[in-house]
Amino acid sequence: MNHFPWLSTIVSLPISAGLLIPLLPPEGNKIVRWYTLGVCLLEFILITYVFCYHYQSDSNFIQLREDYTWINLMDFHWRLGIDGLSIGLIVLTGFITTLATLAAWHVTLNPKLFHFLMLAMYSGQIGLFASQDILLFFFMWELELVPVYLLLIMWGGRKRLYAATKFILYTAGGSIFILIGALIMAFHESNAFTFDFQILMDRTYPLELEVIIYSSFLIAYAVKLPILPFHTWLPDTHGEAHYSTCMLLAGILLKMGGYGLIRINMELLPHAHSLFAPWLVAIGAAQIVYGALISLSQRNLKRRIAYSSVSHMGFVLIGIGSLTNIGLNGAVLQMISHGLIGASLFFLSGISYDRIRTLALDQMNGVAVSMPKIFVLFTNSSMASLALPGTSGFIAELMIFLGIISNPNYSLVFRIIIIITQAIGTILTPIYLLSMLRQMFYGYEPSNDSVSYTDAGPREIFISICLSFPVIGIGIYPDFVLSIWKNGIDSLLSQSFPQNL
């Protein structure tokens, strides 16, 4: 039983089950919806089972390793394995995707294709987080592009063609740089050609070459995370995508960039990362303030939330660039936290649009009277997004603050500037979020008593509570999740950056 290919099963199950969707009866959408939801639940249960019974959280090593030759001529292997960093994001993927599938319950346009694309994304995301081969990592990274493009162009808003074209140009263009970096690393030692993470981890490169490789990967992550100035695709994509797709984008897709930055750039290219770290911190601090200011100026609800994501991802950059144990743990926690909160905000914005039929904040004018349940749920998620104490965002941002302060390798002046910039962003965050709530639910004028909207139903309340519960749980007892990846972070820093411990 120890040799059972658990990870291959988890990666292949969603897309394999998706290939059976065309065989389902053509009449009605109910069977397709229940089938897809059943697959997602089965996958999430399987992930939870493997995590609880076949993964040892106190180990520093890659576990459940699988290595199968795929294309022998290219030394392309199906190499999978997980550690604490992987399993946290895999569980997040299963959780968010299951809820996003439930959120897409009322999609009626070509539901078979829609749900197949959701399952294809599911496999691609888990495959990326479980990859132990840099070429397989690239393959899974690319696998995401087509489903998102089709979900956007077929089920998006009025400007979906523009948004989808911009998305594919940015993300596909950035992905090429992963392949370039992977090939340089693989061919560096011609007598030992390999894409295996574990072998590449032990290799050394001339510093100039390492900087070139690092820069190549960083461009791809800068698009996906996103990092300034490669972020402009994000507001357009979120603004036009169906809210279930937005849940996957905000909840999981953005985390692929942060994961790659830690898994490849930090682990495999530590010397270059030490050089780039101050720049990541500086850009992250600027991004926090920039995203908050631009978000405040947005009059479109989904674009305001999208720019808030840009701002929150700045904290991830600072945590990764801090080169400290507490800062890096905070960065990973921020990715998990934002995945839950971002998915919740986009879901609530979507169900609000279903009722109000507008995303213009200045046209909503006090809908709290007609939709008190949505008002409470939206307020709860917004409080979590502004990092209210008792929520996961507060713990993550506090750890990142402490991480940058505690690094003696940065000058005192640099640390003070970064802390002040972070503080400004932290002050701006409640301004744009509370302003959003005021414009939506209170408005500038009394609401029109002749207009009445349907409030949230049981399914929608269930989805929102499921997303909020872990946010509060982590905020109250963060060690519950920090213990999952703590040993892996300790091992990474001790091997690659011992001078920072």
Short mmCIF file of C-alpha atoms in Angstrom, two decimals:
data_model
loop_
_atom_site.label_atom_id
_atom_site.label_comp_id
_atom_site.label_asym_id
_atom_site.label_seq_id
_atom_site.Cartn_x
_atom_site.Cartn_y
_atom_site.Cartn_z
CA MET A 1 0.00 0.00 0.00
CA ASN A 2 3.00 2.29 0.60
CA HIS A 3 3.81 2.10 -3.10
CA PHE A 4 0.37 3.13 -4.28
CA PRO A 5 0.67 6.17 -6.62
CA TRP A 6 -1.38 8.54 -4.48
CA LEU A 7 -0.17 11.72 -6.11
CA SER A 8 -0.66 10.48 -9.68
CA THR A 9 -4.18 9.47 -8.71
CA ILE A 10 -4.91 12.89 -7.22
CA VAL A 11 -3.48 14.74 -10.23
CA SER A 12 -5.19 12.64 -12.90
CA LEU A 13 -8.60 12.04 -11.29
CA PRO A 14 -10.29 15.39 -12.10
CA ILE A 15 -9.31 15.61 -15.77
CA SER A 16 -9.93 11.88 -16.31
CA ALA A 17 -13.40 12.22 -14.81
CA GLY A 18 -13.91 15.33 -16.92
CA LEU A 19 -13.31 13.35 -20.11
CA LEU A 20 -16.40 11.29 -19.25
CA ILE A 21 -18.69 14.35 -19.14
CA PRO A 22 -19.59 14.12 -22.89
CA LEU A 23 -21.03 10.65 -22.17
CA LEU A 24 -23.58 12.06 -19.74
CA PRO A 25 -27.21 12.40 -20.93
CA PRO A 26 -27.70 15.48 -23.12
CA GLU A 27 -30.94 16.66 -21.53
CA GLY A 28 -30.81 18.96 -18.50
CA ASN A 29 -27.94 20.44 -16.57
CA LYS A 30 -28.59 18.83 -13.21
CA ILE A 31 -26.68 15.62 -13.91
CA VAL A 32 -23.59 17.51 -15.13
CA ARG A 33 -23.62 19.75 -12.06
CA TRP A 34 -23.98 16.91 -9.58
CA TYR A 35 -21.41 14.77 -11.39
CA THR A 36 -18.79 17.55 -11.36
CA LEU A 37 -19.50 18.42 -7.74
CA GLY A 38 -19.21 14.73 -6.83
CA VAL A 39 -15.83 14.49 -8.57
CA CYS A 40 -14.58 17.60 -6.77
CA LEU A 41 -15.76 16.29 -3.41
CA LEU A 42 -14.20 12.87 -4.05
CA GLU A 43 -10.93 14.55 -5.00
CA PHE A 44 -10.97 16.76 -1.91
CA ILE A 45 -11.70 13.77 0.34
CA LEU A 46 -8.83 11.88 -1.30
CA ILE A 47 -6.47 14.84 -0.76
CA THR A 48 -7.52 15.05 2.89
CA TYR A 49 -7.04 11.30 3.36
CA VAL A 50 -3.55 11.35 1.87
CA PHE A 51 -2.62 14.38 3.95
CA CYS A 52 -3.88 12.81 7.19
CA TYR A 53 -2.65 9.24 6.75
CA HIS A 54 0.28 9.25 4.32
CA TYR A 55 2.03 12.56 5.00
CA GLN A 56 4.32 13.24 7.96
CA SER A 57 4.26 16.93 8.85
CA ASP A 58 7.38 16.64 11.02
CA SER A 59 9.57 15.55 8.10
CA ASN A 60 11.83 17.94 6.17
CA PHE A 61 12.00 15.75 3.07
CA ILE A 62 9.90 15.40 -0.06
CA GLN A 63 7.34 12.66 0.55
CA LEU A 64 5.24 10.30 -1.56
CA ARG A 65 7.78 10.61 -4.37
CA GLU A 66 6.87 9.10 -7.73
CA ASP A 67 9.18 8.92 -10.73
CA TYR A 68 8.04 7.44 -14.03
CA THR A 69 9.78 7.85 -17.36
CA TRP A 70 7.53 9.77 -19.74
CA ILE A 71 9.65 10.71 -22.77
CA ASN A 72 12.99 8.94 -22.41
CA LEU A 73 14.67 10.80 -25.28
CA MET A 74 14.20 14.12 -23.48
CA ASP A 75 14.66 12.71 -19.98
CA PHE A 76 11.11 13.95 -19.36
CA HIS A 77 9.86 12.20 -16.22
CA TRP A 78 6.56 12.21 -14.39
CA ARG A 79 8.12 13.21 -11.06
CA LEU A 80 5.79 14.06 -8.21
CA GLY A 81 6.32 14.69 -4.52
CA ILE A 82 5.02 16.92 -1.74
CA ASP A 83 6.26 18.76 1.30
CA GLY A 84 4.60 21.20 3.68
CA LEU A 85 4.58 24.04 1.16
CA SER A 86 2.96 21.82 -1.48
CA ILE A 87 0.33 20.19 0.70
CA GLY A 88 -0.97 23.49 2.05
CA LEU A 89 -1.64 24.82 -1.45
CA ILE A 90 -3.01 21.48 -2.67
CA VAL A 91 -5.57 21.42 0.15
CA LEU A 92 -6.44 25.05 -0.66
CA THR A 93 -6.91 24.08 -4.33
CA GLY A 94 -9.28 21.25 -3.46
CA PHE A 95 -11.28 23.41 -1.08
CA ILE A 96 -11.64 26.43 -3.38
CA THR A 97 -12.37 24.38 -6.52
CA THR A 98 -15.13 22.41 -4.81
CA LEU A 99 -16.81 25.61 -3.62
CA ALA A 100 -16.31 27.29 -7.02
CA THR A 101 -18.07 24.35 -8.66
CA LEU A 102 -20.96 24.78 -6.26
CA ALA A 103 -20.93 28.53 -6.99
CA ALA A 104 -21.35 27.82 -10.73
CA TRP A 105 -24.60 25.97 -10.08
CA HIS A 106 -26.69 28.20 -12.34
CA VAL A 107 -24.40 28.22 -15.40
CA THR A 108 -26.64 27.14 -18.29
CA LEU A 109 -24.54 27.97 -21.36
CA ASN A 110 -22.80 24.79 -22.54
CA PRO A 111 -22.50 23.36 -19.01
CA LYS A 112 -20.62 20.24 -20.12
CA LEU A 113 -17.71 22.23 -21.51
CA PHE A 114 -17.77 24.63 -18.57
CA HIS A 115 -17.48 21.89 -15.98
CA PHE A 116 -14.86 19.99 -17.97
CA LEU A 117 -12.70 23.11 -18.02
CA MET A 118 -13.12 23.48 -14.26
CA LEU A 119 -11.92 19.90 -13.77
CA ALA A 120 -9.01 20.39 -16.18
CA MET A 121 -7.90 23.41 -14.15
CA TYR A 122 -8.19 21.31 -11.01
CA SER A 123 -5.72 18.74 -12.33
CA GLY A 124 -3.32 21.36 -13.66
CA GLN A 125 -3.16 23.26 -10.39
CA ILE A 126 -2.58 20.20 -8.22
CA GLY A 127 -0.06 18.86 -10.75
CA LEU A 128 1.94 22.07 -10.55
CA PHE A 129 2.08 22.09 -6.75
CA ALA A 130 3.12 18.41 -6.71
CA SER A 131 5.71 18.63 -9.51
CA GLN A 132 9.28 17.59 -8.75
CA ASP A 133 10.45 17.99 -12.34
CA ILE A 134 11.03 21.45 -13.76
CA LEU A 135 9.74 20.49 -17.22
CA LEU A 136 6.62 18.93 -15.69
CA PHE A 137 6.22 22.16 -13.71
CA PHE A 138 6.22 24.07 -17.00
CA PHE A 139 3.77 21.61 -18.54
CA MET A 140 1.30 22.05 -15.67
CA TRP A 141 1.80 25.82 -15.75
CA GLU A 142 0.81 25.84 -19.43
CA LEU A 143 -2.11 23.47 -18.84
CA GLU A 144 -3.84 26.27 -16.91
CA LEU A 145 -3.88 28.73 -19.78
CA VAL A 146 -6.36 27.13 -22.16
CA PRO A 147 -9.15 26.44 -19.61
CA VAL A 148 -8.94 29.98 -18.19
CA TYR A 149 -8.93 31.48 -21.69
CA LEU A 150 -12.01 29.50 -22.73
CA LEU A 151 -13.83 30.12 -19.45
CA LEU A 152 -13.21 33.83 -19.93
CA ILE A 153 -14.04 34.14 -23.62
CA MET A 154 -17.22 32.01 -23.48
CA TRP A 155 -18.71 32.90 -20.09
CA GLY A 156 -17.26 36.39 -19.56
CA GLY A 157 -18.80 39.84 -19.69
CA ARG A 158 -19.16 42.32 -22.53
CA LYS A 159 -15.42 42.97 -22.88
CA ARG A 160 -14.48 39.32 -22.57
CA LEU A 161 -12.66 39.15 -25.93
CA TYR A 162 -10.32 41.98 -24.95
CA ALA A 163 -9.77 40.55 -21.47
CA ALA A 164 -9.16 37.00 -22.76
CA THR A 165 -6.70 38.20 -25.41
CA LYS A 166 -4.81 40.26 -22.86
CA PHE A 167 -4.74 37.33 -20.44
CA ILE A 168 -3.33 34.87 -22.97
CA LEU A 169 -0.74 37.32 -24.30
CA TYR A 170 0.58 38.13 -20.83
CA THR A 171 0.50 34.65 -19.34
CA ALA A 172 1.61 32.69 -22.40
CA GLY A 173 4.35 35.24 -23.08
CA GLY A 174 5.56 34.97 -19.51
CA SER A 175 5.44 31.17 -19.54
CA ILE A 176 8.08 31.01 -22.27
CA PHE A 177 10.63 32.31 -19.79
CA ILE A 178 10.04 29.29 -17.51
CA LEU A 179 10.95 27.01 -20.40
CA ILE A 180 14.05 29.09 -21.20
CA GLY A 181 15.23 28.96 -17.59
CA ALA A 182 14.48 25.24 -17.31
CA LEU A 183 16.48 24.40 -20.44
CA ILE A 184 19.47 26.46 -19.31
CA MET A 185 19.50 24.67 -15.96
CA ALA A 186 19.07 21.24 -17.54
CA PHE A 187 21.83 21.73 -20.14
CA HIS A 188 24.31 23.50 -17.86
CA GLU A 189 26.15 20.24 -17.22
CA SER A 190 25.99 18.44 -20.55
CA ASN A 191 27.09 15.13 -19.05
CA ALA A 192 24.29 15.21 -16.45
CA PHE A 193 21.23 16.45 -18.34
CA THR A 194 18.22 16.48 -15.99
CA PHE A 195 15.07 18.34 -14.98
CA ASP A 196 14.88 16.76 -11.50
CA PHE A 197 14.41 19.34 -8.73
CA GLN A 198 16.46 17.32 -6.25
CA ILE A 199 19.48 17.07 -8.55
CA LEU A 200 19.22 20.69 -9.70
CA MET A 201 19.15 21.79 -6.07
CA ASP A 202 22.74 20.58 -5.63
CA ARG A 203 24.08 22.33 -8.73
CA THR A 204 26.02 25.56 -8.69
CA TYR A 205 26.21 28.12 -11.49
CA PRO A 206 28.41 31.11 -12.24
CA LEU A 207 26.74 34.07 -10.54
CA GLU A 208 26.12 35.88 -13.84
CA LEU A 209 24.37 32.82 -15.28
CA GLU A 210 22.37 32.28 -12.09
CA VAL A 211 21.14 35.88 -12.27
CA ILE A 212 20.05 35.34 -15.90
CA ILE A 213 18.19 32.14 -15.01
CA TYR A 214 16.59 33.78 -11.99
CA SER A 215 15.46 36.76 -14.07
CA SER A 216 13.93 34.44 -16.65
CA PHE A 217 11.79 32.66 -14.05
CA LEU A 218 10.96 35.91 -12.30
CA ILE A 219 9.36 37.37 -15.43
CA ALA A 220 6.90 34.46 -15.56
CA TYR A 221 6.09 34.76 -11.86
CA ALA A 222 5.77 38.54 -12.17
CA VAL A 223 2.88 38.02 -14.59
CA LYS A 224 1.12 35.35 -12.56
CA LEU A 225 1.59 36.71 -9.03
CA PRO A 226 1.29 39.55 -10.28
CA ILE A 227 4.21 41.96 -9.74
CA LEU A 228 4.34 45.54 -10.98
CA PRO A 229 4.28 46.43 -13.84
CA PHE A 230 3.08 43.04 -15.19
CA HIS A 231 -0.26 43.21 -13.38
CA THR A 232 -2.53 44.96 -15.87
CA TRP A 233 -4.14 41.75 -17.17
CA LEU A 234 -5.54 40.97 -13.72
CA PRO A 235 -8.22 43.71 -13.31
CA ASP A 236 -9.49 43.15 -16.87
CA THR A 237 -9.66 39.39 -16.40
CA HIS A 238 -11.39 39.59 -13.03
CA GLY A 239 -13.71 42.31 -14.27
CA GLU A 240 -15.05 40.14 -17.11
CA ALA A 241 -14.82 36.55 -15.83
CA HIS A 242 -17.73 34.65 -14.28
CA TYR A 243 -17.41 34.82 -10.52
CA SER A 244 -16.73 31.08 -10.16
CA THR A 245 -13.75 31.56 -12.48
CA CYS A 246 -12.68 34.59 -10.42
CA MET A 247 -12.71 32.37 -7.33
CA LEU A 248 -10.19 30.06 -9.01
CA LEU A 249 -8.08 32.95 -10.29
CA ALA A 250 -7.87 34.81 -6.98
CA GLY A 251 -7.91 31.72 -4.80
CA ILE A 252 -5.37 29.55 -6.60
CA LEU A 253 -3.93 30.92 -9.86
CA LEU A 254 -2.11 33.88 -8.30
CA LYS A 255 -0.53 31.53 -5.74
CA MET A 256 1.23 29.63 -8.52
CA GLY A 257 3.58 32.59 -9.00
CA GLY A 258 4.42 32.82 -5.30
CA TYR A 259 4.90 29.06 -5.09
CA GLY A 260 7.27 29.07 -8.08
CA LEU A 261 9.24 31.94 -6.59
CA ILE A 262 9.84 29.89 -3.42
CA ARG A 263 10.13 26.42 -4.94
CA ILE A 264 12.44 27.25 -7.84
CA ASN A 265 14.05 30.65 -7.35
CA MET A 266 14.71 30.39 -3.61
CA GLU A 267 15.56 26.69 -3.45
CA LEU A 268 17.44 26.22 -6.70
CA LEU A 269 18.98 29.68 -7.18
CA PRO A 270 19.77 30.95 -3.65
CA HIS A 271 22.72 33.21 -4.55
CA ALA A 272 20.72 35.13 -7.14
CA HIS A 273 17.78 35.29 -4.76
CA SER A 274 20.00 36.97 -2.15
CA LEU A 275 20.80 39.66 -4.73
CA PHE A 276 17.19 40.10 -5.86
CA ALA A 277 15.64 39.95 -2.36
CA PRO A 278 16.00 43.70 -1.54
CA TRP A 279 14.40 44.57 -4.88
CA LEU A 280 11.52 42.16 -4.22
CA VAL A 281 10.96 43.80 -0.85
CA ALA A 282 11.04 47.32 -2.36
CA ILE A 283 8.70 46.39 -5.21
CA GLY A 284 6.38 44.59 -2.78
CA ALA A 285 6.15 47.66 -0.54
CA ALA A 286 5.46 49.93 -3.51
CA GLN A 287 2.87 47.45 -4.80
CA ILE A 288 0.97 47.50 -1.50
CA VAL A 289 0.49 51.26 -1.70
CA TYR A 290 -0.03 51.36 -5.48
CA GLY A 291 -2.69 48.63 -5.43
CA ALA A 292 -4.51 50.31 -2.54
CA LEU A 293 -4.54 53.73 -4.19
CA ILE A 294 -5.70 52.39 -7.56
CA SER A 295 -8.33 50.25 -5.85
CA LEU A 296 -9.69 53.32 -4.09
CA SER A 297 -10.17 55.05 -7.46
CA GLN A 298 -12.11 52.16 -9.04
CA ARG A 299 -15.86 52.53 -9.53
CA ASN A 300 -16.32 48.93 -10.68
CA LEU A 301 -16.82 46.50 -7.78
CA LYS A 302 -14.83 43.58 -9.22
CA ARG A 303 -11.99 45.82 -10.40
CA ARG A 304 -11.74 47.30 -6.92
CA ILE A 305 -11.40 43.82 -5.44
CA ALA A 306 -8.92 42.88 -8.19
CA TYR A 307 -6.63 45.80 -7.36
CA SER A 308 -6.89 44.87 -3.69
CA SER A 309 -5.42 41.50 -4.71
CA VAL A 310 -2.50 43.30 -6.36
CA SER A 311 -1.95 45.16 -3.09
CA HIS A 312 -2.13 42.04 -0.92
CA MET A 313 0.32 40.16 -3.12
CA GLY A 314 2.86 42.86 -2.25
CA PHE A 315 2.98 41.38 1.25
CA VAL A 316 3.89 37.99 -0.25
CA LEU A 317 6.83 39.60 -2.07
CA ILE A 318 8.08 41.26 1.10
CA GLY A 319 7.83 37.99 3.03
CA ILE A 320 9.75 36.09 0.35
CA GLY A 321 12.37 38.82 0.13
CA SER A 322 12.78 39.08 3.90
CA LEU A 323 14.92 35.90 3.94
CA THR A 324 13.78 35.18 7.49
CA ASN A 325 11.93 32.24 8.94
CA ILE A 326 9.01 34.27 10.29
CA GLY A 327 8.77 36.40 7.13
CA LEU A 328 8.70 33.44 4.75
CA ASN A 329 6.16 31.60 6.92
CA GLY A 330 4.08 34.78 6.83
CA ALA A 331 4.30 34.91 3.03
CA VAL A 332 2.99 31.35 2.69
CA LEU A 333 0.24 32.08 5.21
CA GLN A 334 -0.66 35.24 3.28
CA MET A 335 -1.08 33.17 0.10
CA ILE A 336 -3.44 30.77 1.90
CA SER A 337 -5.29 33.61 3.61
CA HIS A 338 -5.72 35.68 0.46
CA GLY A 339 -6.85 32.60 -1.44
CA LEU A 340 -9.77 32.18 0.94
CA ILE A 341 -10.63 35.88 1.34
CA GLY A 342 -10.21 36.74 -2.36
CA ALA A 343 -12.42 33.84 -3.41
CA SER A 344 -15.05 34.94 -0.88
CA LEU A 345 -15.08 38.57 -2.05
CA PHE A 346 -15.38 37.64 -5.73
CA PHE A 347 -18.13 35.13 -4.97
CA LEU A 348 -20.12 37.74 -3.03
CA SER A 349 -19.59 40.35 -5.74
CA GLY A 350 -20.88 37.84 -8.29
CA ILE A 351 -24.06 36.93 -6.45
CA SER A 352 -24.65 40.65 -5.80
CA TYR A 353 -24.38 41.32 -9.54
CA ASP A 354 -26.85 38.51 -10.23
CA ARG A 355 -29.42 40.51 -8.28
CA ILE A 356 -28.53 44.17 -8.89
CA ARG A 357 -27.32 43.70 -12.51
CA THR A 358 -24.63 46.33 -12.14
CA LEU A 359 -21.05 46.45 -10.89
CA ALA A 360 -20.96 50.25 -10.69
CA LEU A 361 -20.56 51.14 -7.03
CA ASP A 362 -22.22 54.53 -7.41
CA GLN A 363 -25.40 52.89 -8.77
CA MET A 364 -26.02 50.45 -5.93
CA ASN A 365 -27.25 52.93 -3.32
CA GLY A 366 -28.16 51.16 -0.13
CA VAL A 367 -29.06 47.59 -1.03
CA ALA A 368 -28.51 46.43 2.57
CA VAL A 369 -32.23 46.89 3.22
CA SER A 370 -33.17 44.31 0.60
CA MET A 371 -30.14 42.03 1.04
CA PRO A 372 -29.24 42.00 4.75
CA LYS A 373 -27.64 38.53 4.62
CA ILE A 374 -25.37 39.45 1.72
CA PHE A 375 -24.54 42.67 3.58
CA VAL A 376 -23.41 40.71 6.66
CA LEU A 377 -21.41 38.21 4.60
CA PHE A 378 -19.77 40.95 2.52
CA THR A 379 -18.89 42.92 5.65
CA ASN A 380 -17.37 39.84 7.26
CA SER A 381 -15.15 39.13 4.23
CA SER A 382 -14.15 42.79 3.94
CA MET A 383 -13.12 42.88 7.60
CA ALA A 384 -10.96 39.82 6.97
CA SER A 385 -9.43 41.46 3.89
CA LEU A 386 -8.39 44.54 5.87
CA ALA A 387 -6.59 42.19 8.31
CA LEU A 388 -8.81 42.68 11.33
CA PRO A 389 -7.30 41.00 14.44
CA GLY A 390 -8.74 37.53 14.80
CA THR A 391 -8.50 36.78 11.08
CA SER A 392 -5.80 34.99 9.10
CA GLY A 393 -4.78 38.15 7.23
CA PHE A 394 -3.80 39.87 10.48
CA ILE A 395 -1.48 37.04 11.51
CA ALA A 396 0.10 36.83 8.03
CA GLU A 397 0.76 40.56 7.72
CA LEU A 398 2.08 40.75 11.29
CA MET A 399 4.54 37.93 10.59
CA ILE A 400 5.72 39.67 7.43
CA PHE A 401 6.22 42.92 9.36
CA LEU A 402 8.28 41.07 11.96
CA GLY A 403 10.20 39.22 9.26
CA ILE A 404 11.49 42.32 7.53
CA ILE A 405 12.28 44.02 10.86
CA SER A 406 14.29 41.05 12.14
CA ASN A 407 16.66 40.74 9.16
CA PRO A 408 19.94 42.38 10.26
CA ASN A 409 21.34 42.11 6.72
CA TYR A 410 19.15 45.01 5.63
CA SER A 411 20.16 48.49 6.76
CA LEU A 412 18.10 50.21 9.43
CA VAL A 413 17.11 52.98 7.02
CA PHE A 414 15.89 50.43 4.44
CA ARG A 415 13.83 48.57 7.02
CA ILE A 416 12.28 51.77 8.35
CA ILE A 417 11.29 52.88 4.83
CA ILE A 418 9.71 49.49 4.09
CA ILE A 419 7.83 49.43 7.40
CA ILE A 420 6.48 52.96 6.87
CA THR A 421 5.38 52.06 3.33
CA GLN A 422 3.68 48.89 4.60
CA ALA A 423 1.96 50.92 7.29
CA ILE A 424 0.64 53.39 4.71
CA GLY A 425 -0.77 50.49 2.68
CA THR A 426 -2.30 48.99 5.81
CA ILE A 427 -4.03 52.33 6.52
CA LEU A 428 -5.30 52.65 2.94
CA THR A 429 -6.78 49.14 2.90
CA PRO A 430 -9.71 49.82 5.27
CA ILE A 431 -10.34 53.10 3.44
CA TYR A 432 -11.09 51.47 0.08
CA LEU A 433 -12.86 48.47 1.60
CA LEU A 434 -15.10 50.46 3.94
CA SER A 435 -15.77 52.92 1.13
CA MET A 436 -16.85 49.96 -1.03
CA LEU A 437 -19.25 48.76 1.67
CA ARG A 438 -20.65 52.26 2.13
CA GLN A 439 -21.29 52.75 -1.57
CA MET A 440 -22.83 49.31 -2.00
CA PHE A 441 -24.99 48.97 1.05
CA TYR A 442 -25.59 52.49 2.30
CA GLY A 443 -24.94 54.77 -0.67
CA TYR A 444 -25.03 58.51 -0.82
CA GLU A 445 -28.80 58.73 -0.99
CA PRO A 446 -31.63 56.81 0.71
CA SER A 447 -32.41 53.58 -1.12
CA ASN A 448 -35.44 53.42 -3.38
CA ASP A 449 -38.18 51.65 -1.45
CA SER A 450 -39.80 50.49 -4.68
CA VAL A 451 -36.76 48.33 -5.52
CA SER A 452 -36.41 45.01 -3.75
CA TYR A 453 -33.81 42.33 -4.36
CA THR A 454 -33.70 38.68 -3.40
CA ASP A 455 -31.37 37.93 -0.49
CA ALA A 456 -28.78 35.14 -0.33
CA GLY A 457 -30.14 31.59 -0.42
CA PRO A 458 -28.95 28.55 1.57
CA ARG A 459 -26.40 27.47 -1.08
CA GLU A 460 -24.82 30.91 -1.22
CA ILE A 461 -24.73 31.29 2.56
CA PHE A 462 -23.14 27.85 2.85
CA ILE A 463 -20.36 28.74 0.36
CA SER A 464 -19.61 32.03 2.09
CA ILE A 465 -19.52 30.47 5.56
CA CYS A 466 -17.23 27.69 4.32
CA LEU A 467 -14.78 30.32 3.03
CA SER A 468 -15.02 32.44 6.20
CA PHE A 469 -14.68 29.65 8.74
CA PRO A 470 -11.00 28.80 8.06
CA VAL A 471 -10.13 32.51 7.86
CA ILE A 472 -11.36 33.00 11.44
CA GLY A 473 -10.02 29.63 12.58
CA ILE A 474 -6.51 30.41 11.35
CA GLY A 475 -6.72 33.88 12.86
CA ILE A 476 -7.53 32.40 16.28
CA TYR A 477 -5.10 29.46 16.12
CA PRO A 478 -2.53 30.00 13.32
CA ASP A 479 -0.28 27.11 14.42
CA PHE A 480 -2.92 24.76 13.04
CA VAL A 481 -1.68 25.54 9.51
CA LEU A 482 1.79 26.97 10.20
CA SER A 483 2.87 23.57 11.52
CA ILE A 484 2.17 22.04 8.10
CA TRP A 485 4.99 23.85 6.29
CA LYS A 486 7.18 25.09 9.17
CA ASN A 487 9.72 22.26 8.91
CA GLY A 488 9.96 22.67 5.16
CA ILE A 489 10.64 26.41 5.51
CA ASP A 490 13.25 25.72 8.21
CA SER A 491 14.98 23.21 5.94
CA LEU A 492 14.94 25.56 2.94
CA LEU A 493 16.46 28.46 4.85
CA SER A 494 19.04 26.33 6.65
CA GLN A 495 20.30 24.82 3.39
CA SER A 496 20.16 27.88 1.14
CA PHE A 497 20.44 30.87 3.50
CA PRO A 498 22.21 29.72 6.69
CA GLN A 499 23.60 33.23 7.22
CA ASN A 500 20.07 34.53 7.82
CA LEU A 501 19.22 32.15 10.65
#
